[in-house]
mmCIF file of C-alpha atoms in Angstrom:
data_model
loop_
_atom_site.group_PDB
_atom_site.id
_atom_site.type_symbol
_atom_site.label_atom_id
_atom_site.label_comp_id
_atom_site.label_asym_id
_atom_site.label_seq_id
_atom_site.Cartn_x
_atom_site.Cartn_y
_atom_site.Cartn_z
ATOM 1 C CA UNK A 747 0.000 0.000 0.000
ATOM 2 C CA UNK A 748 1.240 3.469 -0.850
ATOM 3 C CA UNK A 749 0.211 6.584 0.990
ATOM 4 C CA UNK A 750 0.315 10.044 -0.483
ATOM 5 C CA UNK A 751 0.813 12.776 2.059
ATOM 6 C CA UNK A 752 0.462 16.504 1.821
ATOM 7 C CA UNK A 753 2.497 18.516 4.273
ATOM 8 C CA UNK A 754 3.521 22.056 5.079
ATOM 9 C CA UNK A 755 7.305 22.029 5.410
ATOM 10 C CA UNK A 756 7.320 25.400 7.185
ATOM 11 C CA UNK A 757 4.868 24.234 9.822
ATOM 12 C CA UNK A 758 6.756 20.949 10.275
ATOM 13 C CA UNK A 759 10.055 22.785 10.844
ATOM 14 C CA UNK A 760 8.420 25.198 13.285
ATOM 15 C CA UNK A 761 6.989 22.351 15.347
ATOM 16 C CA UNK A 762 10.296 20.460 15.379
ATOM 17 C CA UNK A 763 12.186 23.574 16.536
ATOM 18 C CA UNK A 764 9.585 24.307 19.234
ATOM 19 C CA UNK A 765 9.664 20.706 20.505
ATOM 20 C CA UNK A 766 13.469 20.684 20.731
ATOM 21 C CA UNK A 767 13.644 24.059 22.489
ATOM 22 C CA UNK A 768 10.978 23.004 24.981
ATOM 23 C CA UNK A 769 12.638 19.619 25.541
ATOM 24 C CA UNK A 770 15.827 21.436 26.539
ATOM 25 C CA UNK A 771 13.935 23.953 28.697
ATOM 26 C CA UNK A 772 15.109 26.906 26.614
ATOM 27 C CA UNK A 773 12.850 29.960 26.879
ATOM 28 C CA UNK A 774 12.215 31.391 23.437
ATOM 29 C CA UNK A 775 9.943 33.407 21.203
ATOM 30 C CA UNK A 776 9.424 32.567 17.534
ATOM 31 C CA UNK A 777 9.782 35.723 15.474
ATOM 32 C CA UNK A 778 9.689 35.916 11.705
ATOM 33 C CA UNK A 779 10.125 32.821 9.599
ATOM 34 C CA UNK A 780 13.393 31.153 10.629
ATOM 35 C CA UNK A 781 14.138 33.528 13.517
ATOM 36 C CA UNK A 782 14.050 32.703 17.215
ATOM 37 C CA UNK A 783 14.642 35.040 20.141
ATOM 38 C CA UNK A 784 16.238 33.203 23.077
ATOM 39 C CA UNK A 785 15.173 34.829 26.374
ATOM 40 C CA UNK A 786 17.858 33.522 28.759
ATOM 41 C CA UNK A 787 21.471 32.552 28.302
ATOM 42 C CA UNK A 788 21.976 29.004 27.054
ATOM 43 C CA UNK A 789 24.860 26.821 28.226
ATOM 44 C CA UNK A 790 27.312 25.602 25.609
ATOM 45 C CA UNK A 791 26.191 22.051 26.366
ATOM 46 C CA UNK A 792 22.501 22.866 25.753
ATOM 47 C CA UNK A 793 23.330 24.824 22.604
ATOM 48 C CA UNK A 794 25.379 21.919 21.233
ATOM 49 C CA UNK A 795 22.574 19.473 22.069
ATOM 50 C CA UNK A 796 20.025 21.761 20.375
ATOM 51 C CA UNK A 797 22.238 22.046 17.312
ATOM 52 C CA UNK A 798 22.677 18.263 17.140
ATOM 53 C CA UNK A 799 18.994 17.472 17.671
ATOM 54 C CA UNK A 800 17.932 19.933 14.948
ATOM 55 C CA UNK A 801 20.552 18.638 12.487
ATOM 56 C CA UNK A 802 18.908 15.204 12.694
ATOM 57 C CA UNK A 803 15.914 16.808 10.955
ATOM 58 C CA UNK A 804 18.030 18.729 8.442
ATOM 59 C CA UNK A 805 17.621 22.018 10.340
ATOM 60 C CA UNK A 806 20.788 24.051 10.741
ATOM 61 C CA UNK A 807 21.553 26.906 13.114
ATOM 62 C CA UNK A 808 23.251 29.597 11.059
ATOM 63 C CA UNK A 809 26.012 31.640 12.707
ATOM 64 C CA UNK A 810 27.497 33.638 9.808
ATOM 65 C CA UNK A 811 25.666 36.966 9.162
ATOM 66 C CA UNK A 812 25.738 36.708 5.376
ATOM 67 C CA UNK A 813 24.577 33.084 5.507
ATOM 68 C CA UNK A 814 21.755 34.255 7.780
ATOM 69 C CA UNK A 815 20.813 36.903 5.228
ATOM 70 C CA UNK A 816 20.841 34.342 2.393
ATOM 71 C CA UNK A 817 18.530 32.113 4.428
ATOM 72 C CA UNK A 818 16.239 35.063 5.173
ATOM 73 C CA UNK A 819 16.138 35.866 1.438
ATOM 74 C CA UNK A 820 15.233 32.252 0.613
ATOM 75 C CA UNK A 821 12.637 32.137 3.393
ATOM 76 C CA UNK A 822 11.083 35.417 2.226
ATOM 77 C CA UNK A 823 10.882 34.187 -1.373
ATOM 78 C CA UNK A 824 9.420 30.830 -0.331
ATOM 79 C CA UNK A 825 6.922 32.536 1.979
ATOM 80 C CA UNK A 826 5.962 34.895 -0.848
ATOM 81 C CA UNK A 827 5.494 32.083 -3.374
ATOM 82 C CA UNK A 828 3.926 29.413 -1.169
ATOM 83 C CA UNK A 829 2.011 31.225 1.533
ATOM 84 C CA UNK A 830 0.441 34.107 -0.310
ATOM 85 C CA UNK A 831 -2.813 33.429 -2.157
ATOM 86 C CA UNK A 832 -1.463 35.521 -5.017
ATOM 87 C CA UNK A 833 2.020 36.919 -5.503
ATOM 88 C CA UNK A 834 2.495 40.641 -4.795
ATOM 89 C CA UNK A 835 1.947 42.957 -7.718
ATOM 90 C CA UNK A 836 4.956 45.110 -6.841
ATOM 91 C CA UNK A 837 8.283 44.068 -8.303
ATOM 92 C CA UNK A 838 9.973 41.272 -6.454
ATOM 93 C CA UNK A 839 13.069 43.442 -6.001
ATOM 94 C CA UNK A 840 10.973 46.079 -4.173
ATOM 95 C CA UNK A 841 9.176 43.383 -2.163
ATOM 96 C CA UNK A 842 12.462 41.836 -0.975
ATOM 97 C CA UNK A 843 14.098 45.203 -0.266
ATOM 98 C CA UNK A 844 11.075 46.320 1.789
ATOM 99 C CA UNK A 845 10.669 43.020 3.622
ATOM 100 C CA UNK A 846 14.389 42.705 4.490
ATOM 101 C CA UNK A 847 14.968 46.450 4.948
ATOM 102 C CA UNK A 848 18.085 46.372 2.726
ATOM 103 C CA UNK A 849 18.892 47.585 -0.760
ATOM 104 C CA UNK A 850 18.087 45.100 -3.484
ATOM 105 C CA UNK A 851 21.577 45.476 -4.973
ATOM 106 C CA UNK A 852 23.156 44.342 -1.714
ATOM 107 C CA UNK A 853 20.642 41.493 -1.311
ATOM 108 C CA UNK A 854 21.266 40.260 -4.864
ATOM 109 C CA UNK A 855 25.066 40.431 -4.495
ATOM 110 C CA UNK A 856 25.152 38.504 -1.210
ATOM 111 C CA UNK A 857 22.707 35.920 -2.550
ATOM 112 C CA UNK A 858 24.686 35.195 -5.711
ATOM 113 C CA UNK A 859 28.003 35.232 -3.800
ATOM 114 C CA UNK A 860 26.780 32.473 -1.458
ATOM 115 C CA UNK A 861 24.510 30.413 -3.733
ATOM 116 C CA UNK A 862 26.252 30.820 -7.108
ATOM 117 C CA UNK A 863 22.907 31.613 -8.710
ATOM 118 C CA UNK A 864 20.742 34.687 -9.031
ATOM 119 C CA UNK A 865 17.680 35.551 -6.997
ATOM 120 C CA UNK A 866 15.716 35.548 -10.240
ATOM 121 C CA UNK A 867 16.759 31.962 -11.013
ATOM 122 C CA UNK A 868 15.891 30.859 -7.467
ATOM 123 C CA UNK A 869 12.463 32.488 -7.819
ATOM 124 C CA UNK A 870 11.818 30.776 -11.164
ATOM 125 C CA UNK A 871 12.661 27.375 -9.685
ATOM 126 C CA UNK A 872 10.419 28.006 -6.660
ATOM 127 C CA UNK A 873 7.550 29.214 -8.865
ATOM 128 C CA UNK A 874 7.785 26.098 -11.038
ATOM 129 C CA UNK A 875 7.799 23.888 -7.931
ATOM 130 C CA UNK A 876 4.679 25.715 -6.722
ATOM 131 C CA UNK A 877 3.118 25.375 -10.177
ATOM 132 C CA UNK A 878 3.674 21.592 -10.032
ATOM 133 C CA UNK A 879 1.979 21.471 -6.637
ATOM 134 C CA UNK A 880 -0.966 23.580 -7.811
ATOM 135 C CA UNK A 881 -1.424 21.400 -10.909
ATOM 136 C CA UNK A 882 -1.117 18.057 -9.125
ATOM 137 C CA UNK A 883 -2.493 18.607 -5.626
ATOM 138 C CA UNK A 884 -4.954 21.438 -6.147
ATOM 139 C CA UNK A 885 -6.022 20.467 -9.683
ATOM 140 C CA UNK A 886 -5.789 24.034 -10.972
ATOM 141 C CA UNK A 887 -5.787 24.800 -14.687
ATOM 142 C CA UNK A 888 -2.743 26.439 -16.279
ATOM 143 C CA UNK A 889 -4.703 29.678 -16.558
ATOM 144 C CA UNK A 890 -5.404 29.620 -12.805
ATOM 145 C CA UNK A 891 -1.780 28.730 -12.027
ATOM 146 C CA UNK A 892 -0.387 31.491 -14.244
ATOM 147 C CA UNK A 893 -2.717 34.018 -12.572
ATOM 148 C CA UNK A 894 -1.795 32.861 -9.031
ATOM 149 C CA UNK A 895 1.937 33.038 -9.784
ATOM 150 C CA UNK A 896 1.770 36.391 -11.654
ATOM 151 C CA UNK A 897 2.808 35.076 -15.052
ATOM 152 C CA UNK A 898 1.970 37.433 -17.902
ATOM 153 C CA UNK A 899 0.541 34.533 -19.912
ATOM 154 C CA UNK A 900 -0.016 30.791 -19.881
ATOM 155 C CA UNK A 901 2.503 30.530 -22.740
ATOM 156 C CA UNK A 902 5.215 32.163 -20.605
ATOM 157 C CA UNK A 903 4.467 29.823 -17.682
ATOM 158 C CA UNK A 904 4.596 26.825 -20.041
ATOM 159 C CA UNK A 905 7.897 27.980 -21.543
ATOM 160 C CA UNK A 906 9.509 28.415 -18.110
ATOM 161 C CA UNK A 907 8.041 25.125 -16.912
ATOM 162 C CA UNK A 908 9.545 23.281 -19.885
ATOM 163 C CA UNK A 909 12.895 25.038 -19.507
ATOM 164 C CA UNK A 910 13.153 24.042 -15.819
ATOM 165 C CA UNK A 911 11.638 20.537 -15.928
ATOM 166 C CA UNK A 912 12.152 19.462 -19.528
ATOM 167 C CA UNK A 913 8.407 18.769 -19.762
ATOM 168 C CA UNK A 914 5.392 20.805 -20.720
ATOM 169 C CA UNK A 915 2.893 21.246 -17.883
ATOM 170 C CA UNK A 916 0.396 18.944 -19.650
ATOM 171 C CA UNK A 917 3.026 16.236 -20.146
ATOM 172 C CA UNK A 918 3.936 16.561 -16.466
ATOM 173 C CA UNK A 919 0.293 16.193 -15.413
ATOM 174 C CA UNK A 920 -0.207 13.146 -17.687
ATOM 175 C CA UNK A 921 2.864 11.425 -16.201
ATOM 176 C CA UNK A 922 1.685 12.079 -12.639
ATOM 177 C CA UNK A 923 -1.836 10.845 -13.479
ATOM 178 C CA UNK A 924 -0.485 7.673 -15.096
ATOM 179 C CA UNK A 925 1.699 6.907 -12.080
ATOM 180 C CA UNK A 926 -1.234 7.380 -9.752
ATOM 181 C CA UNK A 927 -3.409 5.084 -11.875
ATOM 182 C CA UNK A 928 -0.711 2.400 -11.911
ATOM 183 C CA UNK A 929 -0.437 2.483 -8.129
ATOM 184 C CA UNK A 930 -4.167 2.103 -7.463
#
């Protein structure tokens, strides 16, 4: 028997972090996505144990300021693409600059320095991943997906989808449907 599960990775990570902090008796407050304010001082032993217990789940505590910024950029983009009902109508550069309170030029330079790719490329990949989810899990049409993800046209969405995945959106949907039918 195969099970198909739908999950919210952000919620799962939040719960894991909360459970580990509470298990260690660390007083905290969850701030923005990926940020935690620790109320009291934490012993080196507790910090190391927290770090180890989170790493088991693929969650890393980031110490370097630029690495923290890169993670905040990624988190902001993912939040924008996955958690908003519709993407903002302002330019993404303005959205990121406003949300992170930094100039877009600085944000873009740090991001590409640490990830070896551009913010734009990261956004395209995230949008295509969201498009796949909307097509498969939510059963949206390409028109609905292109509207939700602020594509200027269905043709542009299809072109980007094919460039990233090597498949057209309809080919992708047919493959997923066939696999599901085979497994029933």
